[in-house]
Tab-separated table of C-alpha atoms in Angstrom:
chain	number	residue	atom	x	y	z
A	19	MET	CA	110.216	87.389	99.982
A	20	ALA	CA	112.359	89.814	101.991
A	21	TYR	CA	114.360	92.859	100.976
A	22	GLU	CA	116.946	94.312	103.323
A	23	GLU	CA	117.506	98.057	103.303
A	24	THR	CA	120.535	99.881	104.650
A	25	THR	CA	120.146	102.709	107.127
A	26	LEU	CA	120.391	105.109	104.188
A	27	ALA	CA	117.524	103.687	102.180
A	28	THR	CA	116.680	106.014	99.282
A	29	LEU	CA	114.226	106.096	96.412
A	30	SER	CA	116.013	104.897	93.303
A	31	GLU	CA	114.936	105.372	89.718
A	32	PRO	CA	111.936	103.077	89.118
A	33	ALA	CA	111.719	100.415	86.463
A	34	LEU	CA	108.824	102.210	84.791
A	35	SER	CA	109.835	103.968	81.615
A	36	GLU	CA	109.656	107.768	81.663
A	37	PRO	CA	106.786	109.119	79.532
A	38	ASP	CA	107.386	110.728	76.167
A	39	ARG	CA	107.848	114.442	76.821
A	40	THR	CA	106.965	115.389	73.239
A	41	GLY	CA	103.367	114.148	73.407
A	42	PRO	CA	100.462	114.956	75.697
A	43	GLU	CA	100.710	114.304	79.390
A	44	PRO	CA	99.643	110.734	80.309
A	45	THR	CA	97.113	111.955	82.880
A	46	GLY	CA	93.879	110.003	83.249
A	47	GLY	CA	92.934	106.902	81.384
A	48	ARG	CA	92.008	103.471	82.622
A	49	THR	CA	94.019	101.219	84.848
A	50	GLY	CA	93.142	97.608	85.479
A	51	GLY	CA	96.439	96.685	87.042
A	52	ARG	CA	97.689	95.455	90.364
A	53	ALA	CA	97.418	97.327	93.646
A	54	HIS	CA	100.779	97.523	95.437
A	55	VAL	CA	99.948	98.175	99.094
A	56	VAL	CA	102.746	99.763	101.133
A	57	LEU	CA	102.496	99.243	104.915
A	58	PRO	CA	105.134	101.179	106.920
A	59	ALA	CA	105.374	99.174	110.146
A	60	PHE	CA	107.137	99.741	113.454
A	61	ASN	CA	106.323	97.249	116.218
A	62	GLU	CA	102.981	96.204	114.700
A	63	GLU	CA	102.974	92.471	115.519
A	64	ALA	CA	99.539	92.750	117.154
A	65	SER	CA	97.895	94.852	114.429
A	66	LEU	CA	99.237	93.118	111.339
A	67	PRO	CA	97.379	89.771	111.568
A	68	PRO	CA	93.826	91.203	111.350
A	69	LEU	CA	94.933	93.748	108.739
A	70	LEU	CA	96.593	91.124	106.532
A	71	HIS	CA	93.530	88.883	106.825
A	72	ARG	CA	91.384	91.788	105.600
A	73	LEU	CA	93.820	92.394	102.739
A	74	ALA	CA	93.616	88.703	101.857
A	75	ASP	CA	89.846	89.108	101.533
A	76	VAL	CA	90.371	91.996	99.108
A	77	ALA	CA	92.888	89.899	97.156
A	78	ARG	CA	90.177	87.359	96.375
A	79	THR	CA	88.714	89.770	93.822
A	80	GLU	CA	91.593	92.195	93.197
A	81	GLN	CA	95.237	91.848	92.216
A	82	VAL	CA	97.141	92.791	95.373
A	83	THR	CA	100.792	92.769	96.428
A	84	VAL	CA	101.568	93.881	99.972
A	85	TRP	CA	104.885	95.500	100.875
A	86	VAL	CA	105.448	95.494	104.639
A	87	VAL	CA	108.256	97.929	105.435
A	88	ASP	CA	109.674	96.900	108.804
A	89	ASP	CA	111.241	100.067	110.190
A	90	GLY	CA	113.614	98.508	112.727
A	91	SER	CA	110.916	96.810	114.824
A	92	ALA	CA	111.950	95.229	118.124
A	93	ASP	CA	109.007	92.819	118.156
A	94	ALA	CA	107.859	90.009	115.829
A	95	THR	CA	106.592	92.271	113.045
A	96	VAL	CA	108.718	90.542	110.389
A	97	ALA	CA	107.780	87.027	111.511
A	98	VAL	CA	104.101	87.951	111.465
A	99	ALA	CA	104.373	89.457	107.966
A	100	GLU	CA	106.073	86.326	106.669
A	101	SER	CA	103.555	83.922	108.221
A	102	GLY	CA	101.320	83.668	105.165
A	103	TYR	CA	97.707	84.811	104.886
A	104	GLY	CA	95.507	82.852	102.529
A	105	GLY	CA	97.915	83.054	99.644
A	106	LEU	CA	98.280	86.835	99.950
A	107	ASP	CA	101.425	88.063	98.191
A	108	VAL	CA	103.341	89.679	101.082
A	109	ARG	CA	106.878	90.975	100.650
A	110	VAL	CA	109.011	92.441	103.414
A	111	VAL	CA	111.388	95.397	103.133
A	112	ARG	CA	113.619	95.758	106.193
A	113	HIS	CA	115.366	98.681	107.828
A	114	LEU	CA	117.980	97.476	110.281
A	115	VAL	CA	117.247	100.434	112.565
A	116	ASN	CA	114.270	102.736	112.986
A	117	LEU	CA	114.491	105.562	110.437
A	118	GLY	CA	111.059	107.131	110.786
A	119	LEU	CA	107.856	107.105	108.769
A	120	GLY	CA	109.257	109.150	105.897
A	121	ARG	CA	112.070	106.717	105.168
A	122	ALA	CA	109.709	103.761	105.541
A	123	VAL	CA	107.280	105.214	102.989
A	124	GLN	CA	110.191	106.035	100.703
A	125	SER	CA	111.556	102.491	100.828
A	126	GLY	CA	108.094	101.058	100.246
A	127	LEU	CA	107.484	103.263	97.222
A	128	ARG	CA	110.849	102.336	95.772
A	129	ALA	CA	110.225	98.605	96.171
A	130	ALA	CA	106.723	98.867	94.739
A	131	LEU	CA	107.799	100.969	91.744
A	132	GLU	CA	110.580	98.551	90.870
A	133	ASP	CA	107.923	95.843	90.506
A	134	ALA	CA	104.949	97.859	89.249
A	135	GLY	CA	103.701	98.096	85.698
A	136	PRO	CA	102.399	101.313	84.112
A	137	ASP	CA	98.764	100.317	84.732
A	138	ASP	CA	99.287	99.539	88.423
A	139	ILE	CA	98.498	101.682	91.439
A	140	VAL	CA	100.484	102.167	94.634
A	141	VAL	CA	98.481	102.382	97.863
A	142	VAL	CA	99.969	103.634	101.132
A	143	MET	CA	98.045	102.850	104.302
A	144	ASP	CA	98.729	102.546	108.026
A	145	ALA	CA	99.782	99.176	109.400
A	146	ASP	CA	97.907	99.637	112.699
A	147	ASP	CA	94.572	98.305	111.341
A	148	THR	CA	92.795	101.677	111.566
A	149	HIS	CA	92.272	101.792	107.773
A	150	ASP	CA	89.758	99.545	106.003
A	151	PRO	CA	91.399	97.607	103.135
A	152	ALA	CA	87.993	97.248	101.455
A	153	LEU	CA	88.405	100.877	100.347
A	154	ILE	CA	91.149	99.741	97.960
A	155	ARG	CA	88.359	98.868	95.527
A	156	ALA	CA	86.993	102.416	95.732
A	157	LEU	CA	90.482	103.862	95.269
A	158	GLN	CA	91.087	101.619	92.258
A	159	ALA	CA	87.770	102.775	90.785
A	160	GLU	CA	88.779	106.426	91.169
A	161	ILE	CA	92.080	105.838	89.377
A	162	THR	CA	90.303	103.843	86.667
A	163	ALA	CA	87.891	106.749	86.198
A	164	GLY	CA	90.776	109.154	85.545
A	165	ALA	CA	92.227	110.277	88.874
A	166	ASP	CA	95.986	110.231	89.426
A	167	VAL	CA	95.748	110.400	93.226
A	168	ALA	CA	92.813	109.149	95.300
A	169	ILE	CA	92.722	110.043	99.004
A	170	CYS	CA	90.722	108.336	101.726
A	171	SER	CA	89.330	111.425	103.411
A	172	ARG	CA	87.829	111.955	106.852
A	173	PHE	CA	86.474	115.340	105.815
A	174	VAL	CA	84.099	114.568	102.947
A	175	PRO	CA	80.471	113.440	103.356
A	176	GLY	CA	80.565	109.911	104.721
A	177	GLY	CA	83.975	110.379	106.334
A	178	ASP	CA	84.370	110.008	110.085
A	179	ASP	CA	87.194	110.409	112.610
A	180	ARG	CA	85.195	110.267	115.841
A	181	THR	CA	87.101	107.238	117.159
A	182	ALA	CA	90.410	109.155	117.167
A	183	PRO	CA	91.676	110.946	120.296
A	184	PHE	CA	90.687	114.613	120.590
A	185	GLY	CA	94.245	115.913	120.181
A	186	ARG	CA	94.777	113.944	117.000
A	187	ARG	CA	91.441	115.087	115.577
A	188	LEU	CA	92.293	118.701	116.385
A	189	LEU	CA	95.692	118.379	114.686
A	190	SER	CA	94.260	116.790	111.529
A	191	ARG	CA	91.480	119.330	111.179
A	192	GLY	CA	93.740	122.279	111.936
A	193	ALA	CA	96.324	121.091	109.410
A	194	ALA	CA	93.601	120.584	106.807
A	195	GLN	CA	92.432	124.186	107.221
A	196	LEU	CA	95.987	125.541	107.208
A	197	PHE	CA	97.096	123.744	104.061
A	198	HIS	CA	93.788	124.382	102.283
A	199	ARG	CA	94.172	128.131	102.814
A	200	ALA	CA	97.912	128.332	102.179
A	201	LEU	CA	98.326	125.970	99.233
A	202	ASP	CA	96.827	125.658	95.790
A	203	VAL	CA	95.990	121.957	95.564
A	204	ASP	CA	92.646	121.247	93.935
A	205	GLY	CA	90.485	118.395	95.123
A	206	VAL	CA	92.036	117.951	98.586
A	207	ARG	CA	90.328	118.376	101.934
A	208	ASP	CA	92.284	115.809	103.949
A	209	PHE	CA	95.935	116.742	103.478
A	210	THR	CA	97.276	114.541	106.273
A	211	SER	CA	95.497	111.278	105.496
A	212	GLY	CA	97.908	108.351	105.477
A	213	TYR	CA	95.641	106.272	103.237
A	214	ARG	CA	96.003	107.094	99.544
A	215	ALA	CA	96.363	105.548	96.105
A	216	TYR	CA	98.689	106.858	93.418
A	217	ARG	CA	98.864	106.008	89.739
A	218	ALA	CA	102.217	104.234	89.414
A	219	SER	CA	103.159	106.204	86.305
A	220	LEU	CA	102.634	109.456	88.231
A	221	LEU	CA	105.016	108.348	90.993
A	222	ALA	CA	107.509	107.293	88.326
A	223	ARG	CA	107.460	110.764	86.777
A	224	ALA	CA	107.929	112.416	90.154
A	225	SER	CA	110.739	110.110	91.293
A	226	ALA	CA	112.528	110.591	87.973
A	227	HIS	CA	112.762	114.285	88.868
A	228	TRP	CA	113.339	114.228	92.648
A	229	GLY	CA	115.065	110.870	93.084
A	230	GLU	CA	115.968	110.281	96.726
A	231	ARG	CA	114.603	113.748	97.598
A	232	LEU	CA	111.025	112.763	96.780
A	233	ILE	CA	110.471	112.320	100.518
A	234	GLU	CA	112.760	114.224	102.877
A	235	GLU	CA	110.548	114.524	105.960
A	236	GLN	CA	111.113	111.771	108.518
A	237	GLY	CA	107.857	112.108	110.460
A	238	PHE	CA	104.138	112.294	109.703
A	239	ALA	CA	104.621	115.415	107.584
A	240	CYS	CA	106.018	113.156	104.854
A	241	MET	CA	102.500	112.480	103.544
A	242	VAL	CA	101.850	116.191	103.034
A	243	GLU	CA	105.307	116.652	101.516
A	244	LEU	CA	104.684	113.947	98.922
A	245	LEU	CA	101.375	115.517	97.963
A	246	LEU	CA	102.977	118.954	97.588
A	247	LYS	CA	105.672	117.620	95.291
A	248	LEU	CA	103.224	115.592	93.214
A	249	ARG	CA	101.137	118.712	92.577
A	250	HIS	CA	103.884	119.917	90.226
A	251	CYS	CA	102.933	116.979	87.969
A	252	ARG	CA	99.429	118.528	87.739
A	253	PRO	CA	97.602	115.404	88.884
A	254	VAL	CA	93.870	114.887	89.041
A	255	ILE	CA	93.093	114.334	92.741
A	256	THR	CA	89.883	112.921	94.159
A	257	GLU	CA	88.742	111.804	97.612
A	258	VAL	CA	86.606	108.944	98.912
A	259	PRO	CA	85.062	108.809	102.411
A	260	LEU	CA	87.141	107.235	105.177
A	261	ALA	CA	85.622	106.074	108.456
A	262	LEU	CA	88.734	105.904	110.605
A	263	ARG	CA	88.713	102.869	112.926
A	264	TYR	CA	90.988	104.110	115.665
A	265	ASP	CA	89.123	101.824	118.052
A	266	ARG	CA	90.918	98.881	116.419
A	267	LYS	CA	94.364	100.313	117.110
A	268	GLN	CA	96.503	98.229	119.456
A	269	GLY	CA	99.314	99.981	121.292
A	270	PRO	CA	100.134	103.660	121.794
A	271	SER	CA	100.111	106.211	119.006
A	272	LYS	CA	103.475	107.017	117.428
A	273	LEU	CA	102.367	110.537	116.536
A	274	LYS	CA	103.866	113.284	118.718
A	275	LEU	CA	101.544	116.277	118.537
A	276	ARG	CA	103.967	119.133	119.230
A	277	ARG	CA	106.700	117.685	117.023
A	278	THR	CA	104.252	117.103	114.167
A	279	VAL	CA	102.899	120.667	114.370
A	280	VAL	CA	106.456	121.993	114.077
A	281	GLN	CA	107.096	119.679	111.113
A	282	TYR	CA	103.967	120.925	109.336
A	283	LEU	CA	104.937	124.576	109.826
A	284	LYS	CA	108.506	123.990	108.638
A	285	LEU	CA	107.224	122.088	105.609
A	286	LEU	CA	104.872	124.921	104.713
A	287	ALA	CA	107.665	127.494	105.028
A	288	ARG	CA	110.033	125.384	102.937
A	289	ASP	CA	107.399	124.887	100.276
A	290	ARG	CA	106.839	128.642	100.052
A	291	LEU	CA	110.568	129.268	99.637
A	292	SER	CA	111.338	126.405	97.258
A	293	PRO	CA	111.213	127.159	93.528
A	294	ALA	CA	108.974	125.129	91.258
A	295	PRO	CA	110.678	122.440	89.138
A	296	TYR	CA	112.713	123.959	86.335
A	297	ARG	CA	111.103	121.744	83.699
A	298	LYS	CA	107.703	120.323	82.953
A	299	LEU	CA	107.083	117.083	84.844
């Protein structure tokens, strides 16, 4: 199944009903629902086949829907995603031109939320096969145990980023220290990890407030931005160890170090200057 996005793809109001504001906050609780896996992809025809095969293995024991967001790829990314992988439920969201990681994540979240039920989770992970889909089970377990956000972290015991290039490791670790010192977000060591699970009802609450402004950053800073906005919903956040498999990456990195550093600093400044939401989320 394919969904075509315009060049101004935005996050619309999700199908999930907004929680009752008069009762207690719906934080915690069990979830035994489906995992909606969002894969922002730009020219990933070589990396997608092994990744989708691994996701198909997970889908043998878990309920999984995969949303491949093709961000204006010039290669066969779409054809690969639509090839079929052991009955895996793969759906394609298309941008006609490249809009950047932020817009791709935004479009993926919108598509997933329109289909998700209140007990489902939404997982965002990289499409370059550096993230292990088997961790979806651990993320699901964290949400089931009461977390609202579960992060695959390189910086907790058992985590490992030794396969990544030195510059990327330095950026991730420096950003983690910066945001940990500057921001009040409990339970987070790896602020820049691109592999996370969110309780669908939490994303629904946040998107009901921010709408298309839920993600405004176009580059890699979008993952930190989303976490900063979700903190106003007072989520329970946990982390599970991530052994990054950068050695499986095919093709050059799309991360530009200097540009990403500038994006992180601007995001931090904007967060300091932006007022908190005017109402309880």
